[in-house]
CSV table of C-alpha atoms in Angstrom, one decimal:
chain,number,residue,atom,x,y,z
K,1,UNK,CA,-141.5,-59.1,-49.9
K,2,UNK,CA,-144.7,-57.3,-48.7
K,3,UNK,CA,-148.1,-58.1,-50.1
K,4,UNK,CA,-148.0,-54.8,-51.9
K,5,UNK,CA,-144.7,-55.7,-53.7
K,6,UNK,CA,-146.1,-59.1,-54.6
K,7,UNK,CA,-149.2,-57.5,-56.1
K,8,UNK,CA,-149.5,-57.2,-59.9
K,9,UNK,CA,-147.1,-54.6,-61.2
K,10,UNK,CA,-148.1,-52.3,-64.1
K,11,UNK,CA,-147.3,-53.8,-67.5
K,12,UNK,CA,-144.4,-51.9,-69.3
K,13,UNK,CA,-145.7,-50.1,-72.4
K,14,UNK,CA,-143.6,-52.1,-74.8
K,15,UNK,CA,-145.3,-55.4,-73.9
K,16,UNK,CA,-148.5,-56.2,-75.9
K,17,UNK,CA,-151.6,-57.3,-73.9
K,18,UNK,CA,-151.7,-60.8,-75.6
K,19,UNK,CA,-148.2,-61.5,-74.2
K,20,UNK,CA,-149.4,-60.9,-70.6
K,21,UNK,CA,-150.3,-64.1,-68.6
K,22,UNK,CA,-150.1,-63.8,-64.8
K,23,UNK,CA,-148.3,-66.6,-63.0
K,24,UNK,CA,-146.7,-66.6,-59.5
K,25,UNK,CA,-143.6,-68.7,-59.7
K,26,UNK,CA,-143.4,-68.9,-55.9
K,27,UNK,CA,-147.0,-69.8,-54.9
K,28,UNK,CA,-149.2,-70.3,-57.9
K,29,UNK,CA,-152.4,-72.1,-56.7
K,30,UNK,CA,-152.5,-74.2,-59.9
K,31,UNK,CA,-149.4,-76.1,-59.1
K,32,UNK,CA,-149.9,-79.4,-57.3
K,33,UNK,CA,-147.6,-82.3,-56.1
K,34,UNK,CA,-147.0,-83.3,-59.8
K,35,UNK,CA,-145.2,-80.1,-60.0
K,36,UNK,CA,-143.8,-80.3,-63.5
K,37,UNK,CA,-147.0,-81.8,-65.0
K,38,UNK,CA,-149.3,-79.2,-63.3
K,39,UNK,CA,-146.8,-76.5,-64.4
K,40,UNK,CA,-147.2,-77.6,-68.0
K,41,UNK,CA,-151.0,-77.7,-67.6
K,42,UNK,CA,-151.2,-74.3,-66.0
K,43,UNK,CA,-149.1,-72.7,-68.7
K,44,UNK,CA,-150.5,-74.7,-71.6
K,45,UNK,CA,-152.4,-71.7,-73.0
K,46,UNK,CA,-149.7,-69.2,-72.3
K,47,UNK,CA,-147.5,-67.9,-75.1
K,48,UNK,CA,-144.0,-69.5,-75.5
K,49,UNK,CA,-142.6,-66.3,-74.1
K,50,UNK,CA,-144.9,-64.1,-71.9
K,51,UNK,CA,-144.9,-61.4,-69.2
K,52,UNK,CA,-146.3,-62.0,-65.7
K,53,UNK,CA,-147.1,-58.9,-63.6
K,54,UNK,CA,-146.4,-60.8,-60.3
K,55,UNK,CA,-143.2,-60.7,-58.2
K,56,UNK,CA,-142.3,-57.3,-59.6
K,57,UNK,CA,-143.1,-58.2,-63.2
K,58,UNK,CA,-140.8,-60.4,-65.3
K,59,UNK,CA,-140.6,-62.6,-68.4
K,60,UNK,CA,-141.3,-66.3,-68.4
K,61,UNK,CA,-140.0,-68.5,-71.2
K,62,UNK,CA,-141.2,-72.0,-71.8
K,63,UNK,CA,-140.4,-73.0,-75.3
K,64,UNK,CA,-137.3,-75.2,-76.1
K,65,UNK,CA,-136.0,-73.0,-78.9
K,66,UNK,CA,-136.4,-69.7,-77.1
K,67,UNK,CA,-134.8,-71.0,-73.9
K,68,UNK,CA,-131.9,-72.4,-76.0
K,69,UNK,CA,-131.4,-69.0,-77.6
K,70,UNK,CA,-131.4,-67.1,-74.4
K,71,UNK,CA,-129.0,-69.3,-72.4
K,72,UNK,CA,-126.6,-69.2,-75.4
K,73,UNK,CA,-126.7,-65.4,-75.6
K,74,UNK,CA,-124.8,-63.8,-72.7
K,75,UNK,CA,-124.4,-60.6,-74.7
K,76,UNK,CA,-128.1,-59.8,-74.1
K,77,UNK,CA,-129.1,-62.2,-71.2
K,78,UNK,CA,-126.6,-62.2,-68.3
K,79,UNK,CA,-126.3,-64.5,-65.3
K,80,UNK,CA,-124.9,-61.8,-63.1
K,81,UNK,CA,-128.2,-61.4,-61.3
K,82,UNK,CA,-130.5,-64.4,-60.8
K,83,UNK,CA,-133.0,-63.3,-58.2
K,84,UNK,CA,-136.7,-62.6,-59.0
K,85,UNK,CA,-137.7,-60.0,-58.0
K,86,UNK,CA,-134.3,-58.3,-58.3
K,87,UNK,CA,-132.6,-57.7,-54.9
K,88,UNK,CA,-130.0,-55.1,-53.9
K,89,UNK,CA,-127.1,-57.5,-53.1
K,90,UNK,CA,-127.7,-60.8,-55.1
K,91,UNK,CA,-125.7,-63.8,-54.1
K,92,UNK,CA,-122.5,-64.2,-56.1
K,93,UNK,CA,-121.6,-67.7,-57.1
K,94,UNK,CA,-118.8,-69.0,-59.3
K,95,UNK,CA,-119.1,-70.0,-62.1
K,96,UNK,CA,-122.8,-69.5,-62.1
K,97,UNK,CA,-122.9,-65.7,-61.8
K,98,UNK,CA,-120.2,-65.2,-64.4
K,99,UNK,CA,-120.9,-64.8,-68.1
K,100,UNK,CA,-118.5,-66.4,-70.6
K,101,UNK,CA,-115.6,-66.2,-71.1
K,102,UNK,CA,-115.0,-65.3,-67.4
K,103,UNK,CA,-116.7,-68.5,-66.2
K,104,UNK,CA,-114.6,-70.8,-68.3
K,105,UNK,CA,-111.4,-71.0,-66.2
K,106,UNK,CA,-113.4,-71.9,-63.2
K,107,UNK,CA,-115.4,-74.6,-65.1
K,108,UNK,CA,-112.1,-76.0,-66.2
K,109,UNK,CA,-110.9,-76.1,-62.6
K,110,UNK,CA,-114.0,-78.0,-61.6
K,111,UNK,CA,-114.2,-80.6,-64.4
K,112,UNK,CA,-111.4,-82.9,-63.3
K,113,UNK,CA,-113.6,-83.8,-60.2
K,114,UNK,CA,-116.9,-83.9,-62.1
K,115,UNK,CA,-116.1,-85.3,-65.6
K,116,UNK,CA,-117.1,-88.8,-66.8
K,117,UNK,CA,-113.8,-90.5,-65.8
K,118,UNK,CA,-113.9,-89.0,-62.3
K,119,UNK,CA,-117.5,-90.1,-61.8
K,120,UNK,CA,-116.9,-93.6,-63.2
K,121,UNK,CA,-114.2,-94.0,-60.6
K,122,UNK,CA,-116.6,-92.9,-57.9
K,123,UNK,CA,-119.3,-95.4,-58.9
K,124,UNK,CA,-118.4,-98.1,-56.5
K,125,UNK,CA,-118.6,-95.8,-53.5
K,126,UNK,CA,-121.8,-94.2,-54.8
K,127,UNK,CA,-123.3,-97.8,-55.0
K,128,UNK,CA,-122.2,-98.5,-51.4
K,129,UNK,CA,-124.1,-95.4,-50.2
K,130,UNK,CA,-127.2,-96.3,-52.3
K,131,UNK,CA,-127.2,-99.9,-51.0
K,132,UNK,CA,-126.8,-98.7,-47.4
K,133,UNK,CA,-129.8,-96.4,-47.5
K,134,UNK,CA,-132.1,-98.8,-49.4
K,135,UNK,CA,-131.2,-101.7,-47.1
K,136,UNK,CA,-132.0,-99.5,-44.1
K,137,UNK,CA,-135.7,-99.4,-45.2
K,138,UNK,CA,-136.2,-102.5,-47.4
K,139,UNK,CA,-137.4,-104.8,-44.6
K,140,UNK,CA,-139.8,-102.2,-43.2
K,141,UNK,CA,-142.4,-102.2,-45.9
K,142,UNK,CA,-142.8,-98.5,-45.9
K,143,UNK,CA,-140.8,-95.2,-45.7
K,144,UNK,CA,-140.9,-91.6,-46.6
K,145,UNK,CA,-138.7,-91.9,-49.7
K,146,UNK,CA,-137.6,-88.3,-49.5
K,147,UNK,CA,-136.7,-88.3,-45.8
K,148,UNK,CA,-135.2,-91.8,-45.6
K,149,UNK,CA,-133.5,-92.0,-49.0
K,150,UNK,CA,-133.6,-89.1,-51.4
K,151,UNK,CA,-132.6,-86.4,-48.9
K,152,UNK,CA,-129.7,-88.4,-47.5
K,153,UNK,CA,-128.2,-90.5,-50.3
K,154,UNK,CA,-127.0,-87.8,-52.8
K,155,UNK,CA,-126.2,-85.5,-50.0
K,156,UNK,CA,-123.9,-88.1,-48.3
K,157,UNK,CA,-122.2,-88.6,-51.7
K,158,UNK,CA,-121.6,-84.9,-52.1
K,159,UNK,CA,-120.5,-84.3,-48.5
K,160,UNK,CA,-117.9,-87.1,-48.8
K,161,UNK,CA,-116.8,-85.7,-52.1
K,162,UNK,CA,-116.3,-82.2,-50.5
K,163,UNK,CA,-114.6,-83.6,-47.4
K,164,UNK,CA,-117.4,-82.4,-45.1
K,165,UNK,CA,-118.4,-83.8,-41.7
K,166,UNK,CA,-121.2,-86.2,-42.4
K,167,UNK,CA,-122.5,-85.8,-38.8
K,168,UNK,CA,-123.7,-82.4,-39.9
K,169,UNK,CA,-125.8,-83.7,-42.8
K,170,UNK,CA,-129.2,-82.6,-41.4
K,171,UNK,CA,-127.9,-79.2,-40.4
K,172,UNK,CA,-126.6,-78.5,-44.0
K,173,UNK,CA,-129.7,-79.9,-45.6
K,174,UNK,CA,-131.9,-77.6,-43.6
K,175,UNK,CA,-129.8,-74.6,-44.6
K,176,UNK,CA,-130.1,-75.4,-48.3
K,177,UNK,CA,-133.9,-76.0,-48.0
K,178,UNK,CA,-134.4,-72.8,-46.1
K,179,UNK,CA,-132.3,-70.9,-48.7
K,180,UNK,CA,-134.5,-72.0,-51.6
K,181,UNK,CA,-137.6,-71.3,-49.6
K,182,UNK,CA,-136.5,-67.7,-49.1
K,183,UNK,CA,-136.0,-66.7,-52.8
K,184,UNK,CA,-138.5,-63.8,-52.5
K,185,UNK,CA,-137.4,-62.7,-49.0
K,186,UNK,CA,-134.4,-60.5,-49.4
K,187,UNK,CA,-133.5,-60.2,-45.7
K,188,UNK,CA,-133.8,-63.9,-45.0
K,189,UNK,CA,-131.8,-64.7,-48.2
K,190,UNK,CA,-129.0,-62.6,-46.9
K,191,UNK,CA,-129.0,-64.1,-43.5
K,192,UNK,CA,-129.0,-67.7,-44.8
K,193,UNK,CA,-126.3,-66.8,-47.4
K,194,UNK,CA,-124.1,-65.6,-44.5
K,195,UNK,CA,-124.7,-68.8,-42.5
K,196,UNK,CA,-123.7,-71.0,-45.5
K,197,UNK,CA,-120.7,-68.9,-46.3
K,198,UNK,CA,-119.6,-69.1,-42.6
K,199,UNK,CA,-119.8,-72.9,-42.7
K,200,UNK,CA,-117.8,-72.9,-46.0
K,201,UNK,CA,-115.1,-70.6,-44.5
K,202,UNK,CA,-114.6,-73.0,-41.7
K,203,UNK,CA,-114.2,-75.9,-44.2
K,204,UNK,CA,-111.6,-73.9,-46.2
K,205,UNK,CA,-109.6,-73.2,-43.0
K,206,UNK,CA,-109.8,-76.8,-42.0
K,207,UNK,CA,-108.6,-78.1,-45.4
K,208,UNK,CA,-105.8,-75.6,-45.6
K,209,UNK,CA,-104.6,-76.9,-42.3
K,210,UNK,CA,-105.1,-80.6,-43.1
K,211,UNK,CA,-105.5,-81.3,-46.8
K,212,UNK,CA,-107.3,-84.5,-47.6
K,213,UNK,CA,-107.4,-84.7,-51.4
K,214,UNK,CA,-111.2,-84.1,-51.5
K,215,UNK,CA,-113.0,-81.4,-53.5
K,216,UNK,CA,-112.3,-78.5,-51.2
K,217,UNK,CA,-108.6,-79.4,-51.0
K,218,UNK,CA,-108.6,-79.5,-54.8
K,219,UNK,CA,-110.1,-76.0,-55.0
K,220,UNK,CA,-107.4,-74.6,-52.7
K,221,UNK,CA,-104.6,-75.9,-54.8
K,222,UNK,CA,-106.0,-76.0,-58.4
K,223,UNK,CA,-104.4,-73.9,-61.1
K,224,UNK,CA,-106.7,-71.3,-62.5
K,225,UNK,CA,-104.9,-69.4,-65.3
K,226,UNK,CA,-101.5,-69.8,-63.7
K,227,UNK,CA,-102.5,-69.0,-60.1
K,228,UNK,CA,-104.4,-70.4,-57.2
K,229,UNK,CA,-107.8,-69.1,-56.2
K,230,UNK,CA,-108.4,-66.6,-53.4
K,231,UNK,CA,-110.5,-67.6,-50.4
K,232,UNK,CA,-113.4,-65.4,-51.8
K,233,UNK,CA,-113.3,-67.2,-55.1
K,234,UNK,CA,-113.3,-70.6,-53.4
K,235,UNK,CA,-116.2,-69.5,-51.3
K,236,UNK,CA,-118.2,-68.3,-54.3
K,237,UNK,CA,-117.5,-71.6,-56.1
K,238,UNK,CA,-118.3,-73.8,-53.1
K,239,UNK,CA,-121.5,-71.9,-52.5
K,240,UNK,CA,-123.1,-73.1,-55.7
K,241,UNK,CA,-121.9,-76.6,-55.3
K,242,UNK,CA,-123.3,-76.7,-51.7
K,243,UNK,CA,-126.7,-75.7,-52.9
K,244,UNK,CA,-126.7,-78.1,-55.8
K,245,UNK,CA,-125.3,-80.9,-53.9
K,246,UNK,CA,-127.7,-80.5,-51.0
K,247,UNK,CA,-130.8,-80.1,-53.0
K,248,UNK,CA,-130.9,-80.6,-56.7
K,249,UNK,CA,-130.3,-84.3,-57.2
K,250,UNK,CA,-132.5,-85.0,-54.1
K,251,UNK,CA,-135.5,-83.4,-55.9
K,252,UNK,CA,-135.0,-84.8,-59.4
K,253,UNK,CA,-134.8,-88.3,-57.6
K,254,UNK,CA,-137.9,-87.6,-55.5
K,255,UNK,CA,-140.0,-86.6,-58.6
K,256,UNK,CA,-138.7,-89.6,-60.6
K,257,UNK,CA,-139.7,-92.0,-57.9
K,258,UNK,CA,-143.1,-90.3,-57.3
K,259,UNK,CA,-143.8,-91.2,-60.9
K,260,UNK,CA,-142.3,-94.7,-60.7
K,261,UNK,CA,-144.6,-95.4,-57.7
K,262,UNK,CA,-147.6,-94.9,-60.1
K,263,UNK,CA,-146.2,-97.3,-62.8
K,264,UNK,CA,-146.3,-100.9,-61.7
K,265,UNK,CA,-145.7,-102.1,-65.2
K,266,UNK,CA,-142.5,-100.1,-65.5
K,267,UNK,CA,-141.4,-101.3,-62.1
K,268,UNK,CA,-141.9,-104.9,-63.3
K,269,UNK,CA,-139.9,-104.2,-66.5
K,270,UNK,CA,-137.0,-102.6,-64.5
K,271,UNK,CA,-136.9,-105.5,-62.0
K,272,UNK,CA,-136.9,-108.1,-64.8
K,273,UNK,CA,-134.4,-106.3,-67.0
K,274,UNK,CA,-132.1,-103.8,-65.1
K,275,UNK,CA,-130.4,-102.9,-68.4
K,276,UNK,CA,-133.5,-100.6,-68.9
K,277,UNK,CA,-132.6,-98.5,-65.8
K,278,UNK,CA,-130.4,-96.1,-67.7
K,279,UNK,CA,-133.3,-95.4,-70.1
K,280,UNK,CA,-135.6,-94.8,-67.0
K,281,UNK,CA,-133.1,-92.4,-65.6
K,282,UNK,CA,-132.8,-90.5,-68.9
K,283,UNK,CA,-136.6,-90.1,-69.3
K,284,UNK,CA,-137.0,-89.2,-65.6
K,285,UNK,CA,-134.4,-86.5,-66.0
K,286,UNK,CA,-136.1,-85.1,-69.1
K,287,UNK,CA,-139.5,-84.9,-67.4
K,288,UNK,CA,-138.6,-83.9,-63.9
K,289,UNK,CA,-136.2,-81.0,-64.1
K,290,UNK,CA,-136.2,-78.8,-61.0
K,291,UNK,CA,-134.2,-75.8,-61.9
K,292,UNK,CA,-135.7,-72.7,-63.5
K,293,UNK,CA,-132.8,-70.5,-64.6
K,294,UNK,CA,-133.2,-66.7,-64.4
K,295,UNK,CA,-131.4,-64.1,-66.6
K,296,UNK,CA,-131.0,-60.4,-66.5
K,297,UNK,CA,-131.5,-58.5,-69.7
K,298,UNK,CA,-128.4,-56.3,-70.2
K,299,UNK,CA,-129.1,-55.2,-73.8
K,300,UNK,CA,-132.4,-54.9,-75.6
K,301,UNK,CA,-133.2,-57.9,-77.7
K,302,UNK,CA,-136.3,-59.3,-79.5
K,303,UNK,CA,-137.3,-62.9,-79.9
K,304,UNK,CA,-140.5,-63.3,-81.9
K,305,UNK,CA,-142.9,-60.8,-80.6
K,306,UNK,CA,-141.3,-60.5,-77.2
K,307,UNK,CA,-139.2,-57.3,-76.9
K,308,UNK,CA,-136.9,-57.6,-73.9
K,309,UNK,CA,-135.6,-54.4,-72.4
K,310,UNK,CA,-132.4,-53.7,-70.4
K,311,UNK,CA,-133.0,-54.3,-66.6
K,312,UNK,CA,-135.8,-56.8,-67.0
K,313,UNK,CA,-135.7,-60.3,-65.5
K,314,UNK,CA,-136.3,-63.5,-67.4
K,315,UNK,CA,-137.1,-66.9,-66.0
K,316,UNK,CA,-136.4,-70.0,-68.3
K,317,UNK,CA,-138.6,-72.8,-67.1
K,318,UNK,CA,-136.3,-75.6,-68.1
K,319,UNK,CA,-138.7,-78.5,-67.3
K,320,UNK,CA,-141.2,-77.0,-69.8
K,321,UNK,CA,-138.5,-76.6,-72.5
K,322,UNK,CA,-138.0,-80.4,-72.0
K,323,UNK,CA,-141.7,-80.9,-72.4
K,324,UNK,CA,-142.2,-78.7,-75.5
K,325,UNK,CA,-144.7,-80.4,-77.8
K,326,UNK,CA,-142.9,-78.8,-80.8
K,327,UNK,CA,-139.8,-81.0,-79.9
K,328,UNK,CA,-141.2,-84.1,-78.1
K,329,UNK,CA,-144.1,-86.4,-79.1
K,330,UNK,CA,-146.5,-86.8,-76.2
K,331,UNK,CA,-144.1,-84.7,-74.2
K,332,UNK,CA,-145.9,-85.1,-70.8
K,333,UNK,CA,-146.0,-88.9,-70.9
K,334,UNK,CA,-143.3,-91.0,-69.3
K,335,UNK,CA,-142.1,-93.3,-72.0
K,336,UNK,CA,-139.5,-95.8,-71.0
K,337,UNK,CA,-138.9,-96.6,-74.7
K,338,UNK,CA,-138.5,-93.0,-75.8
K,339,UNK,CA,-135.5,-92.6,-78.0
K,340,UNK,CA,-132.8,-90.6,-76.1
K,341,UNK,CA,-132.9,-87.0,-77.2
K,342,UNK,CA,-131.5,-83.6,-76.2
K,343,UNK,CA,-133.4,-81.8,-73.4
K,344,UNK,CA,-132.9,-78.7,-71.2
K,345,UNK,CA,-133.1,-80.1,-67.7
K,346,UNK,CA,-129.4,-79.4,-67.1
K,347,UNK,CA,-129.5,-76.2,-69.2
K,348,UNK,CA,-127.2,-75.9,-72.2
K,349,UNK,CA,-124.1,-74.1,-73.5
K,350,UNK,CA,-121.7,-72.2,-71.2
K,351,UNK,CA,-123.8,-72.9,-68.1
K,352,UNK,CA,-124.5,-76.6,-68.6
K,353,UNK,CA,-124.7,-78.0,-65.1
K,354,UNK,CA,-121.3,-79.1,-64.0
K,355,UNK,CA,-122.7,-81.9,-61.9
K,356,UNK,CA,-124.9,-83.5,-64.6
K,357,UNK,CA,-122.8,-86.6,-65.0
K,358,UNK,CA,-122.8,-87.2,-61.2
K,359,UNK,CA,-126.5,-86.5,-61.0
K,360,UNK,CA,-127.4,-89.0,-63.7
K,361,UNK,CA,-125.1,-91.6,-62.2
K,362,UNK,CA,-126.7,-91.2,-58.7
K,363,UNK,CA,-130.2,-91.6,-60.0
K,364,UNK,CA,-129.3,-94.7,-62.1
K,365,UNK,CA,-127.3,-96.4,-59.4
K,366,UNK,CA,-130.0,-95.7,-56.7
K,367,UNK,CA,-132.7,-97.1,-59.0
K,368,UNK,CA,-130.5,-100.2,-59.6
K,369,UNK,CA,-130.1,-100.8,-55.9
K,370,UNK,CA,-133.8,-100.0,-55.1
K,371,UNK,CA,-135.3,-102.5,-57.6
K,372,UNK,CA,-133.0,-105.3,-56.4
K,373,UNK,CA,-134.5,-105.0,-52.9
K,374,UNK,CA,-137.9,-103.3,-53.5
K,375,UNK,CA,-139.1,-104.6,-57.0
K,376,UNK,CA,-142.7,-103.3,-56.5
K,377,UNK,CA,-143.9,-100.4,-54.4
K,378,UNK,CA,-146.6,-97.8,-54.4
K,379,UNK,CA,-147.5,-94.3,-53.0
K,380,UNK,CA,-149.4,-94.6,-49.6
K,381,UNK,CA,-153.0,-93.8,-50.5
K,382,UNK,CA,-154.4,-90.6,-49.2
K,383,UNK,CA,-151.0,-89.2,-48.1
K,384,UNK,CA,-150.1,-85.7,-49.3
K,385,UNK,CA,-146.7,-85.1,-50.9
K,386,UNK,CA,-145.3,-81.7,-49.8
K,387,UNK,CA,-143.6,-79.7,-52.5
K,388,UNK,CA,-141.9,-76.3,-53.1
K,389,UNK,CA,-141.9,-74.2,-56.3
K,390,UNK,CA,-139.7,-71.3,-57.3
K,391,UNK,CA,-136.4,-71.1,-59.1
K,392,UNK,CA,-135.5,-74.6,-57.7
K,393,UNK,CA,-138.5,-76.9,-57.2
K,394,UNK,CA,-138.6,-79.6,-54.6
K,395,UNK,CA,-140.7,-82.6,-53.5
K,396,UNK,CA,-140.6,-82.5,-49.7
K,397,UNK,CA,-142.3,-85.8,-48.8
K,398,UNK,CA,-143.1,-89.1,-50.6
K,399,UNK,CA,-144.7,-91.8,-48.3
K,400,UNK,CA,-144.4,-95.2,-50.1
K,401,UNK,CA,-145.2,-98.8,-49.1
K,402,UNK,CA,-144.5,-102.3,-50.4
K,403,UNK,CA,-145.3,-105.9,-49.5
K,404,UNK,CA,-142.7,-107.9,-47.6
K,405,UNK,CA,-142.4,-111.6,-48.2
K,406,UNK,CA,-143.4,-113.6,-45.1
């Protein structure tokens, strides 16, 4: 977008002045490397639902109850457009861009590969991958956790699950990172979407010729309401999985370990009692959500004082819903002993993240393998941690170090 387009847009007349709070979801200067924590601080004084004039003007929702209401109300808040500002030809992803009930047959087609039983069966292989990447750095005494572990471990698991060529890992990672960095650049978004779709078309053709029982082969043959899917449907389904598999778990893991690096007492507890690691993973997932999920208003609706009008965009900041002080005691504090409770990191309802079981398992297993080999570590003093904000937030770098026994 041009500077003029990014400038503050006029406030629509139906929005009262006290609900206006300017915030740039792509480049707000108040956001730092503790992305979710500084997000919470920057918006602490903003209403639970407010209007920002930036990026074309749109709603931002941060309260747990309001987000829950919106994501469970496709009659008024649709997923068919998810770009802020709105673009002429938004990417179409199955089931992400379909409101219920249209998304349900596709979710049913995906679930056999992502349900608890399937992920439980995958755990030995996930653990092999985790051990391989941790062992590669454990004797070095230092690494960039993002580059050396978090950007390769979950991506390798996903690529193997899909039946993709692991030699192309860095190519595909860069494509996904560039896509999320271009969310407010319509032309670049279109170019990158075309590149990703081109790669996926090639994979479909390859698996039609030589089926391998992996996820793409499953999509080619799976029954969807008594028929198989067209190539266009498979592409639209694979597109969202590609982006999620390449980027989302990587970033939740990075933010979780950025926090863990600052907590030697928690590291010591996890090393002494690995049965606490599932609780660590649960609390990390609550605190360090990375997806902010947009909706398009398709019918006028009112929630509290906020009057939503047809055609307006809404951004649900899921990580803030999971830090809502009305729902969580000391919501911004990492508490290993916090009682497990519902949160919004993976959204809710008909668009609950399909890969949430896999994501939790990957974070838990990686932590188990890490603390076996690196029971105590710290962030390298003075080193900057690069990050990205927007609809999907990322930690780009995390230099860490640890002592090696002589």
